[in-house]
């Protein structure tokens, strides 16, 4: 038996009061015989046994009365047949991921979760402690009415969420409760992208799993959108991966349709677009709607403007060839706005490389100082060592210089080698720690070299001066340097207040980083492609992985299982009823004794 207020058991010492009074009454004073009262003594002797029995019963009833009140105030929980349940701590983990929009039996999985969660909350009592945690990690605690309203207003997120983090938050809320009865109720859609790697071994509470049964619908889905090139000047191409047999599609930029067509046999959708708009633009591609709407629209963002005016140092064949390739493909134009240069010719708006000749390091450092670049080349290092970051994984560096910062400025490390910065970016410059030749690094020999230069020029040095971050809902994203707010698709602004990292919004769409009124990059939120594979996990495997005591697919049965405690009930009410009965018995016995 458990007690919710064990301190109240201290009141049971008051049971000694009736016993002391009973013992004191047994003490008699000096005995004096009066002849006239002899007949009364004879009557008393005839009824002595009855009186002693009545007094003993009265003593026991009074002691039991005090003990019943004390134990009732301690709020015990123990086995008792009947209705009701002991005060319980219940945490609900509700899956509102993108895949919960799938329709099963005429209702979305999210609506089935809502109905079952309402049934559980409706069965709760005022003494229960209730917590609701959604798959994006949001936690709500409060009264039954408050959580019912939260469930009714709950919307799906455009992503898989983090089931492991949600379970941990719910388990922590239960661990903080003083109530001995604890239940963790998990509402899952069984989607492998959300639940495939989740384990419940570390969860302490009893777990119940709600997993709706039913056939998932066939799904036609947009899986990925590639913008080629990443910056349009001003024409570009969209390449879309999708699944399905046949569907009409439509491309929109800033809400206006710019292309449409029909796709068959899941062949990639490829279309060219030349928008009249300039600057950072949000767009979407949409296919015919089916029963699962989460992946029928996919968003993208692109910067539309003039191609960067590019030139390269004549003494570096690799840089000269890269610039010529970009100009010939129309992704750059000949000009003097952005340079591909060795550091000894440092200037602003330039991609700068370490000198090939070590004797030029001093001259390079002087040129960096004159250009206002807050970095210097330090000791020379030798490899081979792999490059890490910025899409350069797999490339190898043979020779590089340690990059030494001389000022506490806000910079980005684009790539690293041996745990040290290899490429850093700041206002108007990108500095690379190796020379652009095959002796220093094999990057110029790789196919990724020219696309990397194109991306660096576009993101850091060109007119766009920003990048596109692609995330699913709730995933962390680094805030670009100088960004003051995040512009939502509806035009509203979220102040960033100096934060360096935020979670991606829960709703899919094209968002823009802003510095004042200027857009300086984009954040595109789409569901993970894995959310479009609607075939659920094996129910027995998911139940075993979560360590769930029971698996149910009906809300009323789930509510009964949530608050069932093996016949255990709150015993304070029966004990108070018993105390009332004992009080009535004590009054009757006392009145009979006086008679």
Coordinates of C-alpha atoms in Angstrom, one line a residue:
X1 CA 0.0 0.0 0.0
X2 CA 1.2 3.5 -0.9
X3 CA 0.3 6.8 0.9
X4 CA 0.1 10.1 -0.9
X5 CA 0.4 12.1 2.4
X6 CA 2.2 9.7 4.8
X7 CA 2.8 12.6 7.3
X8 CA -0.9 12.3 8.3
X9 CA -0.2 9.0 9.9
X10 CA 1.3 10.9 12.8
X11 CA -2.3 11.8 13.7
X12 CA -2.8 8.1 14.6
X13 CA -1.2 8.7 18.0
X14 CA -4.4 10.4 19.0
X15 CA -5.9 6.9 19.2
X16 CA -4.2 6.7 22.7
X17 CA -6.6 9.4 24.0
X18 CA -9.7 7.1 24.3
X19 CA -7.5 4.4 25.8
X20 CA -6.2 6.8 28.5
X21 CA -9.7 8.0 29.3
X22 CA -10.9 4.5 29.6
X23 CA -8.1 3.6 32.0
X24 CA -8.7 6.7 34.1
X25 CA -12.4 5.9 34.5
X26 CA -11.5 2.5 35.9
X27 CA -9.9 4.1 38.9
X28 CA -12.3 4.3 41.9
X29 CA -12.1 6.2 45.1
X30 CA -12.9 5.2 48.7
X31 CA -15.8 2.7 48.9
X32 CA -18.6 3.4 51.4
X33 CA -21.6 1.1 51.9
X34 CA -25.1 2.5 52.3
X35 CA -27.7 -0.1 53.4
X36 CA -30.4 1.7 51.4
X37 CA -28.4 1.1 48.1
X38 CA -27.8 -2.6 48.5
X39 CA -30.4 -3.5 45.9
X40 CA -28.7 -1.2 43.4
X41 CA -25.4 -3.0 44.0
X42 CA -27.1 -6.3 43.4
X43 CA -28.5 -5.0 40.1
X44 CA -25.1 -3.7 39.1
X45 CA -23.5 -7.1 39.8
X46 CA -26.1 -8.7 37.6
X47 CA -25.4 -6.4 34.7
X48 CA -21.6 -6.0 35.2
X49 CA -20.6 -8.3 32.3
X50 CA -22.9 -6.4 29.9
X51 CA -21.4 -3.0 31.0
X52 CA -17.8 -4.2 30.6
X53 CA -18.5 -5.5 27.2
X54 CA -20.2 -2.3 26.1
X55 CA -17.4 -0.1 27.4
X56 CA -14.8 -2.3 25.6
X57 CA -16.7 -2.0 22.4
X58 CA -17.0 1.8 22.9
X59 CA -13.2 1.9 23.4
X60 CA -12.5 -0.1 20.3
X61 CA -14.9 2.0 18.2
X62 CA -13.3 5.3 19.4
X63 CA -9.8 4.0 18.6
X64 CA -10.9 2.7 15.2
X65 CA -12.5 6.1 14.5
X66 CA -9.3 8.0 15.2
X67 CA -7.2 5.6 13.1
X68 CA -9.7 5.7 10.2
X69 CA -9.5 9.5 10.1
X70 CA -5.7 9.5 10.3
X71 CA -5.3 6.9 7.6
X72 CA -7.9 8.6 5.3
X73 CA -5.9 11.9 5.6
X74 CA -2.8 10.0 4.6
X75 CA -4.6 9.2 1.3
X76 CA -3.7 5.5 0.9
X77 CA -3.8 3.6 -2.4
X78 CA -4.4 -0.1 -2.3
X79 CA -6.4 -3.0 -3.7
X80 CA -10.2 -2.5 -3.7
X81 CA -12.8 -3.7 -6.1
X82 CA -15.1 -1.1 -7.7
X83 CA -14.9 2.0 -9.9
X84 CA -12.4 4.9 -9.9
X85 CA -8.6 4.9 -9.9
X86 CA -5.8 6.2 -7.7
X87 CA -4.3 9.6 -8.4
X88 CA -2.0 9.0 -11.4
X89 CA 0.7 10.8 -13.3
X90 CA 0.0 10.3 -17.0
X91 CA 2.2 11.6 -19.8
X92 CA 0.9 11.4 -23.4
X93 CA 3.4 11.3 -26.3
X94 CA 1.4 12.1 -29.4
X95 CA 2.8 11.6 -32.9
X96 CA 1.8 14.6 -35.1
X97 CA 4.6 14.1 -37.7
X98 CA 4.0 14.7 -41.3
X99 CA 3.1 11.0 -41.9
X100 CA 0.2 11.4 -39.4
X101 CA -1.7 13.1 -42.3
X102 CA -2.2 9.7 -44.0
X103 CA -5.8 8.6 -44.2
X104 CA -6.8 5.3 -42.7
X105 CA -10.5 4.2 -42.6
X106 CA -11.7 7.7 -43.7
X107 CA -9.8 9.6 -41.0
X108 CA -6.2 10.8 -40.8
X109 CA -4.0 9.1 -38.3
X110 CA -3.7 12.4 -36.5
X111 CA -7.4 12.6 -36.0
X112 CA -7.5 9.0 -34.7
X113 CA -4.7 10.0 -32.2
X114 CA -6.8 13.1 -31.2
X115 CA -9.9 11.0 -30.5
X116 CA -8.0 8.4 -28.4
X117 CA -6.2 11.1 -26.5
X118 CA -9.5 12.8 -25.7
X119 CA -10.8 9.5 -24.3
X120 CA -7.8 9.2 -22.0
X121 CA -8.0 12.8 -20.8
X122 CA -11.8 12.6 -20.3
X123 CA -11.2 9.6 -18.0
X124 CA -8.8 11.6 -15.8
X125 CA -9.7 13.1 -12.4
X126 CA -8.8 16.4 -10.8
X127 CA -6.2 14.6 -8.7
X128 CA -4.3 13.3 -11.7
X129 CA -1.2 15.0 -13.1
X130 CA -1.3 15.2 -16.9
X131 CA 1.3 16.1 -19.5
X132 CA 1.2 16.2 -23.3
X133 CA 4.3 16.0 -25.4
X134 CA 4.2 16.2 -29.2
X135 CA 6.7 14.6 -31.6
X136 CA 8.4 18.0 -32.0
X137 CA 9.3 18.0 -28.3
X138 CA 6.8 20.6 -27.2
X139 CA 5.6 19.9 -23.7
X140 CA 2.3 21.1 -22.2
X141 CA 1.2 20.4 -18.6
X142 CA -2.0 21.4 -16.8
X143 CA -5.6 20.6 -16.1
X144 CA -7.7 18.1 -18.1
X145 CA -9.6 20.9 -19.7
X146 CA -6.4 22.7 -20.8
X147 CA -4.9 19.6 -22.4
X148 CA -8.2 18.7 -24.1
X149 CA -8.1 22.2 -25.7
X150 CA -4.5 21.6 -26.7
X151 CA -5.3 18.3 -28.3
X152 CA -8.2 19.8 -30.2
X153 CA -6.0 22.6 -31.6
X154 CA -3.0 20.3 -32.4
X155 CA -1.7 20.5 -36.0
X156 CA 0.8 18.2 -37.7
X157 CA 4.4 19.3 -38.3
X158 CA 6.1 19.1 -41.7
X159 CA 8.7 16.6 -40.6
X160 CA 9.4 13.3 -38.9
X161 CA 10.1 15.0 -35.5
X162 CA 12.3 13.4 -32.8
X163 CA 10.5 10.6 -31.1
X164 CA 13.4 9.8 -28.8
X165 CA 13.6 13.3 -27.4
X166 CA 9.8 13.4 -27.0
X167 CA 9.9 10.2 -25.0
X168 CA 12.7 11.5 -22.8
X169 CA 10.8 14.7 -22.0
X170 CA 7.7 12.8 -21.1
X171 CA 9.6 10.3 -18.9
X172 CA 11.4 13.2 -17.1
X173 CA 8.0 14.8 -16.4
X174 CA 6.8 11.5 -14.9
X175 CA 9.9 11.1 -12.9
X176 CA 9.4 14.5 -11.3
X177 CA 5.9 13.5 -10.1
X178 CA 5.3 12.4 -6.5
X179 CA 2.4 10.2 -7.5
X180 CA 3.3 6.4 -7.3
X181 CA 1.0 5.5 -10.2
X182 CA 2.7 6.6 -13.5
X183 CA 1.7 5.8 -17.1
X184 CA 3.4 6.8 -20.4
X185 CA 0.9 6.6 -23.2
X186 CA 2.4 6.6 -26.7
X187 CA 0.4 7.5 -29.8
X188 CA 2.4 6.3 -32.8
X189 CA 1.7 6.0 -36.5
X190 CA 4.4 3.4 -36.9
X191 CA 6.3 5.3 -39.6
X192 CA 9.9 3.9 -39.8
X193 CA 11.3 7.4 -40.3
X194 CA 10.0 8.5 -36.9
X195 CA 10.0 5.3 -34.9
X196 CA 12.5 3.0 -36.6
X197 CA 15.4 3.8 -34.2
X198 CA 13.5 4.5 -31.0
X199 CA 14.1 2.3 -27.9
X200 CA 12.3 2.4 -24.6
X201 CA 14.8 0.6 -22.5
X202 CA 15.6 3.7 -20.4
X203 CA 12.0 4.6 -19.7
X204 CA 10.9 4.0 -16.1
X205 CA 7.1 4.3 -16.4
X206 CA 4.6 1.7 -17.5
X207 CA 4.1 2.2 -21.3
X208 CA 1.0 1.8 -23.3
X209 CA 1.0 2.0 -27.1
X210 CA -1.8 3.3 -29.3
X211 CA -1.3 2.1 -32.9
X212 CA -4.2 2.5 -35.3
X213 CA -4.8 -0.6 -37.4
X214 CA -5.7 -0.2 -41.1
X215 CA -4.3 -0.2 -44.6
X216 CA -2.2 2.8 -45.5
X217 CA -3.1 4.5 -48.8
X218 CA -1.0 4.3 -52.0
X219 CA 1.0 7.5 -52.2
X220 CA 2.1 9.8 -55.0
X221 CA 4.8 12.1 -53.6
X222 CA 7.3 14.8 -54.5
X223 CA 10.6 13.6 -52.9
X224 CA 13.3 16.3 -53.8
X225 CA 13.7 19.5 -55.8
X226 CA 17.1 20.5 -57.1
X227 CA 17.7 24.0 -58.3
X228 CA 20.3 24.1 -61.1
X229 CA 22.4 26.2 -60.9
X230 CA 21.9 27.3 -57.3
X231 CA 21.8 30.9 -58.4
X232 CA 19.9 31.9 -61.6
X233 CA 21.2 34.6 -63.8
X234 CA 18.4 34.9 -64.6
X235 CA 17.4 31.5 -66.1
X236 CA 17.5 28.2 -64.3
X237 CA 16.3 24.6 -64.2
X238 CA 14.3 22.6 -61.7
X239 CA 14.9 18.8 -61.4
X240 CA 12.3 17.1 -59.3
X241 CA 12.3 13.5 -58.0
X242 CA 8.9 12.0 -57.4
X243 CA 7.1 8.7 -57.0
X244 CA 3.8 7.6 -58.7
X245 CA 2.5 6.6 -62.1
X246 CA 1.1 9.7 -63.6
X247 CA 0.4 13.3 -62.3
X248 CA 0.0 16.8 -63.5
X249 CA 2.4 19.3 -62.0
X250 CA 2.7 23.1 -61.6
X251 CA 5.6 25.3 -60.7
X252 CA 4.9 28.6 -59.0
X253 CA 7.3 31.5 -58.1
X254 CA 6.0 34.1 -55.5
X255 CA 2.5 32.6 -56.0
X256 CA 2.4 33.0 -59.8
X257 CA 2.5 29.9 -62.1
X258 CA 5.5 29.9 -64.3
X259 CA 5.5 26.3 -65.7
X260 CA 3.2 23.3 -65.8
X261 CA 3.1 19.8 -67.4
X262 CA 2.4 16.1 -66.9
X263 CA 4.8 13.5 -65.6
X264 CA 4.6 9.7 -66.2
X265 CA 6.2 6.6 -64.8
X266 CA 8.0 8.5 -62.0
X267 CA 10.5 9.9 -64.5
X268 CA 12.2 13.0 -63.1
X269 CA 10.4 16.3 -63.8
X270 CA 12.8 18.7 -65.5
X271 CA 11.7 22.2 -66.5
X272 CA 13.5 25.5 -67.3
X273 CA 12.3 28.7 -65.7
X274 CA 13.2 32.3 -66.5
X275 CA 11.4 34.5 -64.0
X276 CA 10.9 38.2 -64.3
X277 CA 11.5 38.7 -60.6
X278 CA 14.9 39.6 -59.2
X279 CA 16.5 38.9 -55.8
X280 CA 15.6 36.1 -53.4
X281 CA 12.4 34.3 -54.5
X282 CA 10.4 31.5 -53.0
X283 CA 8.7 28.9 -55.1
X284 CA 6.9 25.6 -55.1
X285 CA 6.1 22.6 -57.3
X286 CA 2.8 20.9 -56.8
X287 CA 1.2 17.7 -58.2
X288 CA -2.3 16.3 -58.2
X289 CA -3.6 15.8 -54.7
X290 CA -4.1 12.4 -53.2
X291 CA -5.2 11.1 -49.7
X292 CA -1.8 12.0 -48.2
X293 CA -1.3 15.7 -48.8
X294 CA 1.9 16.3 -46.9
X295 CA 4.2 15.5 -49.8
X296 CA 2.1 16.8 -52.8
X297 CA 3.8 20.2 -52.6
X298 CA 7.5 20.8 -52.3
X299 CA 9.1 24.2 -51.7
X300 CA 12.4 25.8 -52.9
X301 CA 14.2 29.1 -53.0
X302 CA 16.6 30.7 -55.4
X303 CA 18.4 34.0 -55.9
X304 CA 17.6 35.5 -59.3
X305 CA 20.0 38.2 -60.6
X306 CA 22.8 38.9 -63.0
X307 CA 25.7 36.4 -63.2
X308 CA 28.7 37.4 -61.1
X309 CA 31.4 39.3 -63.0
X310 CA 34.4 37.0 -62.5
X311 CA 38.1 37.0 -63.2
X312 CA 41.0 34.8 -62.2
X313 CA 44.7 35.2 -61.6
X314 CA 46.6 34.5 -64.9
X315 CA 49.3 32.7 -63.0
X316 CA 47.1 29.9 -61.7
X317 CA 45.9 27.5 -64.4
X318 CA 43.3 25.8 -62.2
X319 CA 41.7 29.1 -61.2
X320 CA 41.9 30.4 -64.8
X321 CA 40.2 27.2 -66.1
X322 CA 37.5 27.3 -63.4
X323 CA 36.6 30.9 -64.3
X324 CA 36.5 30.1 -68.0
X325 CA 34.2 27.1 -67.4
X326 CA 31.8 29.1 -65.4
X327 CA 31.7 32.0 -67.9
X328 CA 31.3 29.6 -70.8
X329 CA 28.3 27.9 -69.1
X330 CA 26.6 31.2 -68.5
X331 CA 26.9 30.9 -64.7
X332 CA 29.3 33.8 -64.6
X333 CA 30.4 36.6 -66.9
X334 CA 33.7 38.1 -67.6
X335 CA 34.3 41.1 -65.4
X336 CA 36.2 42.5 -62.4
X337 CA 33.6 42.3 -59.5
X338 CA 34.8 39.0 -58.0
X339 CA 38.4 37.7 -58.2
X340 CA 39.9 34.2 -57.9
X341 CA 43.3 35.2 -56.6
X342 CA 46.4 34.2 -54.6
X343 CA 46.5 35.9 -51.2
X344 CA 49.5 38.0 -52.2
X345 CA 47.0 39.9 -54.4
X346 CA 44.4 40.1 -51.7
X347 CA 41.4 42.5 -52.1
X348 CA 37.8 42.5 -51.1
X349 CA 35.2 40.5 -53.0
X350 CA 37.7 37.7 -53.7
X351 CA 38.3 34.0 -53.1
X352 CA 41.9 34.0 -51.9
X353 CA 44.3 31.0 -51.8
X354 CA 47.5 30.5 -50.0
X355 CA 50.7 31.2 -52.1
X356 CA 52.3 28.3 -53.9
X357 CA 55.8 29.5 -52.9
X358 CA 56.5 29.6 -49.2
X359 CA 58.7 32.6 -49.8
X360 CA 55.6 34.6 -50.7
X361 CA 53.9 34.0 -47.3
X362 CA 55.1 37.3 -45.8
X363 CA 53.9 39.2 -48.9
X364 CA 50.6 37.4 -48.6
X365 CA 50.2 38.4 -45.0
X366 CA 50.9 42.0 -45.8
X367 CA 48.4 42.0 -48.6
X368 CA 45.8 40.5 -46.2
X369 CA 46.4 43.2 -43.7
X370 CA 46.0 45.9 -46.4
X371 CA 42.7 44.3 -47.6
X372 CA 41.3 44.2 -44.1
X373 CA 41.2 40.4 -43.9
X374 CA 41.6 39.5 -40.2
X375 CA 43.6 36.3 -40.8
X376 CA 47.3 35.5 -41.4
X377 CA 49.1 32.4 -42.6
X378 CA 51.1 30.7 -39.9
X379 CA 53.2 27.6 -39.8
X380 CA 53.3 25.3 -42.8
X381 CA 51.7 21.8 -42.4
X382 CA 52.1 18.6 -44.3
X383 CA 49.7 15.7 -44.9
X384 CA 48.0 13.9 -46.4
X385 CA 44.9 14.8 -44.5
X386 CA 41.2 14.7 -45.5
X387 CA 39.1 17.8 -46.0
X388 CA 35.9 18.0 -44.0
X389 CA 32.8 20.2 -44.6
X390 CA 31.2 22.4 -47.3
X391 CA 30.7 19.4 -49.7
X392 CA 34.4 18.7 -49.9
X393 CA 34.5 15.4 -48.0
X394 CA 36.7 13.0 -49.9
X395 CA 39.3 15.6 -51.1
X396 CA 42.8 15.4 -49.6
X397 CA 45.2 18.1 -48.6
X398 CA 49.0 17.6 -48.9
X399 CA 50.2 21.0 -47.8
X400 CA 48.5 23.9 -46.0
X401 CA 49.2 26.8 -43.6
X402 CA 47.7 27.3 -40.2
X403 CA 45.2 30.1 -40.4
X404 CA 45.7 32.5 -37.5
X405 CA 42.9 35.0 -36.5
X406 CA 44.1 38.4 -35.5
X407 CA 40.8 39.9 -34.5
X408 CA 37.7 38.7 -32.8
X409 CA 35.3 39.0 -35.7
X410 CA 32.3 37.0 -36.8
X411 CA 33.5 34.5 -39.3
X412 CA 32.4 31.1 -40.8
X413 CA 34.6 28.1 -41.1
X414 CA 33.6 26.5 -44.4
X415 CA 36.0 23.5 -44.3
X416 CA 38.6 22.1 -42.0
X417 CA 41.7 19.9 -42.1
X418 CA 43.2 18.0 -39.2
X419 CA 40.7 19.8 -36.9
X420 CA 41.9 23.2 -38.0
X421 CA 40.2 25.8 -40.3
X422 CA 41.1 25.3 -43.9
X423 CA 38.6 27.7 -45.6
X424 CA 37.1 30.7 -43.7
X425 CA 34.6 33.3 -44.8
X426 CA 34.0 36.9 -43.7
X427 CA 32.7 40.1 -45.1
X428 CA 33.8 40.3 -48.7
X429 CA 36.4 37.5 -48.6
X430 CA 36.9 33.7 -48.5
X431 CA 40.4 32.6 -47.5
X432 CA 41.8 29.1 -48.3
X433 CA 44.8 27.6 -46.4
X434 CA 46.2 25.7 -49.5
X435 CA 47.5 26.8 -52.8
X436 CA 45.3 26.1 -55.9
X437 CA 47.6 23.4 -57.3
X438 CA 47.8 19.6 -57.3
X439 CA 50.9 19.5 -55.1
X440 CA 49.0 21.2 -52.2
X441 CA 45.6 19.5 -52.6
X442 CA 43.8 17.1 -55.0
X443 CA 40.7 19.3 -54.9
X444 CA 41.5 21.1 -58.3
X445 CA 41.6 17.6 -59.9
X446 CA 38.1 16.7 -58.6
X447 CA 34.7 17.3 -60.3
X448 CA 33.6 19.1 -57.2
X449 CA 36.1 21.9 -57.6
X450 CA 34.2 24.1 -60.1
X451 CA 30.8 23.7 -58.4
X452 CA 32.4 24.5 -55.1
X453 CA 33.9 27.8 -56.5
X454 CA 30.5 28.6 -58.0
X455 CA 28.7 28.0 -54.7
X456 CA 31.3 30.0 -52.7
X457 CA 31.1 32.9 -55.1
X458 CA 27.3 32.9 -55.1
X459 CA 26.9 32.5 -51.3
X460 CA 29.7 34.7 -50.1
X461 CA 30.9 37.1 -52.8
X462 CA 28.2 37.6 -55.4
X463 CA 25.0 39.7 -55.4
X464 CA 23.1 37.0 -53.6
X465 CA 25.5 37.2 -50.6
X466 CA 23.7 34.3 -48.9
X467 CA 22.9 30.6 -49.0
X468 CA 19.9 28.3 -49.0
X469 CA 19.5 26.1 -46.0
X470 CA 17.2 23.1 -46.5
X471 CA 15.7 21.6 -43.3
X472 CA 12.8 19.5 -42.1
X473 CA 10.5 20.9 -39.4
X474 CA 12.2 21.1 -36.0
X475 CA 15.7 20.5 -37.2
X476 CA 18.4 22.8 -36.0
X477 CA 19.8 25.4 -38.4
X478 CA 22.6 27.9 -38.0
X479 CA 21.6 31.6 -38.3
X480 CA 23.7 33.4 -41.0
X481 CA 26.0 36.2 -40.0
X482 CA 24.2 39.5 -39.7
X483 CA 20.7 38.0 -39.9
X484 CA 18.3 39.9 -37.7
X485 CA 15.0 38.2 -38.4
X486 CA 13.3 35.3 -40.3
X487 CA 10.6 36.2 -42.8
X488 CA 7.8 33.6 -43.0
X489 CA 5.8 32.8 -46.2
X490 CA 3.0 35.1 -45.0
X491 CA 5.4 38.0 -44.6
X492 CA 5.5 38.0 -40.8
X493 CA 8.9 38.4 -39.1
X494 CA 10.4 36.4 -36.2
X495 CA 13.1 38.4 -34.4
X496 CA 16.3 36.4 -33.9
X497 CA 17.7 38.6 -31.1
X498 CA 21.3 37.6 -31.7
X499 CA 20.7 33.8 -31.6
X500 CA 23.2 31.8 -33.6
X501 CA 21.0 28.7 -34.0
X502 CA 17.3 28.1 -34.1
X503 CA 14.9 25.2 -34.9
X504 CA 13.3 25.2 -38.3
X505 CA 9.6 26.2 -38.3
X506 CA 7.0 23.5 -38.0
X507 CA 5.3 24.5 -41.3
X508 CA 6.7 23.8 -44.7
X509 CA 7.5 26.8 -46.9
X510 CA 10.2 29.2 -48.1
X511 CA 11.5 31.5 -45.4
X512 CA 14.1 34.2 -45.7
X513 CA 16.9 35.5 -43.5
X514 CA 16.7 39.3 -43.3
X515 CA 19.1 42.1 -42.3
X516 CA 16.8 45.0 -41.9
X517 CA 14.6 45.1 -45.1
X518 CA 17.2 43.1 -47.1
X519 CA 17.0 39.4 -47.7
X520 CA 20.4 37.7 -47.2
X521 CA 19.5 34.1 -47.6
X522 CA 16.8 31.5 -47.5
X523 CA 15.6 28.6 -45.3
X524 CA 13.5 26.0 -47.1
X525 CA 11.4 23.6 -44.9
X526 CA 10.1 20.4 -46.4
X527 CA 9.2 17.0 -44.9
X528 CA 11.9 14.3 -45.1
X529 CA 11.5 12.1 -48.2
X530 CA 11.3 9.1 -45.9
X531 CA 8.0 10.4 -44.6
X532 CA 6.5 9.6 -48.0
X533 CA 7.0 5.8 -47.5
X534 CA 3.8 5.1 -45.6
X535 CA 4.2 1.4 -45.0
X536 CA 4.3 1.1 -41.2
X537 CA 6.6 -0.9 -39.0
X538 CA 5.6 -4.3 -37.8
X539 CA 3.4 -3.6 -34.8
X540 CA 4.9 -6.4 -32.6
X541 CA 8.4 -5.1 -33.3
X542 CA 7.5 -1.5 -32.4
X543 CA 5.8 -2.6 -29.2
X544 CA 8.9 -4.7 -28.3
X545 CA 11.2 -1.8 -29.1
X546 CA 9.2 0.6 -26.9
X547 CA 8.8 -2.0 -24.1
X548 CA 5.1 -1.3 -24.1
X549 CA 3.0 -3.4 -21.7
X550 CA 0.0 -3.3 -24.0
X551 CA -0.9 -2.3 -27.6
X552 CA -4.4 -1.0 -28.3
X553 CA -6.2 0.6 -31.3
X554 CA -9.4 1.8 -29.5
X555 CA -9.7 4.9 -27.4
X556 CA -12.1 3.6 -24.7
X557 CA -9.9 0.5 -24.1
X558 CA -6.8 2.7 -23.9
X559 CA -8.5 5.0 -21.3
X560 CA -9.4 2.0 -19.2
X561 CA -5.9 0.6 -19.5
X562 CA -4.3 3.9 -18.7
X563 CA -6.0 4.3 -15.3
X564 CA -6.2 0.6 -14.4
X565 CA -3.8 -0.2 -11.6
X566 CA -4.3 -3.9 -11.0
X567 CA -7.4 -3.3 -8.8
X568 CA -5.7 -0.6 -6.8
X569 CA -7.9 2.3 -5.9
X570 CA -7.7 5.5 -3.8
X571 CA -8.9 4.4 -0.3
X572 CA -9.5 7.8 1.3
X573 CA -13.2 7.9 0.5
X574 CA -14.0 4.4 1.8
X575 CA -12.1 5.2 4.9
X576 CA -14.0 8.4 5.5
X577 CA -17.3 6.4 5.0
X578 CA -16.0 3.9 7.6
X579 CA -15.2 6.8 10.0
X580 CA -18.7 8.1 9.6
X581 CA -20.1 4.7 10.3
X582 CA -17.9 4.4 13.4
X583 CA -19.0 7.8 14.6
X584 CA -22.6 6.7 14.4
X585 CA -21.8 3.5 16.2
X586 CA -20.0 5.4 18.9
X587 CA -22.9 7.7 19.4
X588 CA -25.4 4.8 19.7
X589 CA -23.1 2.9 22.2
X590 CA -22.5 6.0 24.3
X591 CA -26.3 6.8 24.4
X592 CA -27.1 3.2 25.3
X593 CA -24.5 3.3 28.1
X594 CA -26.1 6.5 29.5
X595 CA -29.5 4.9 29.4

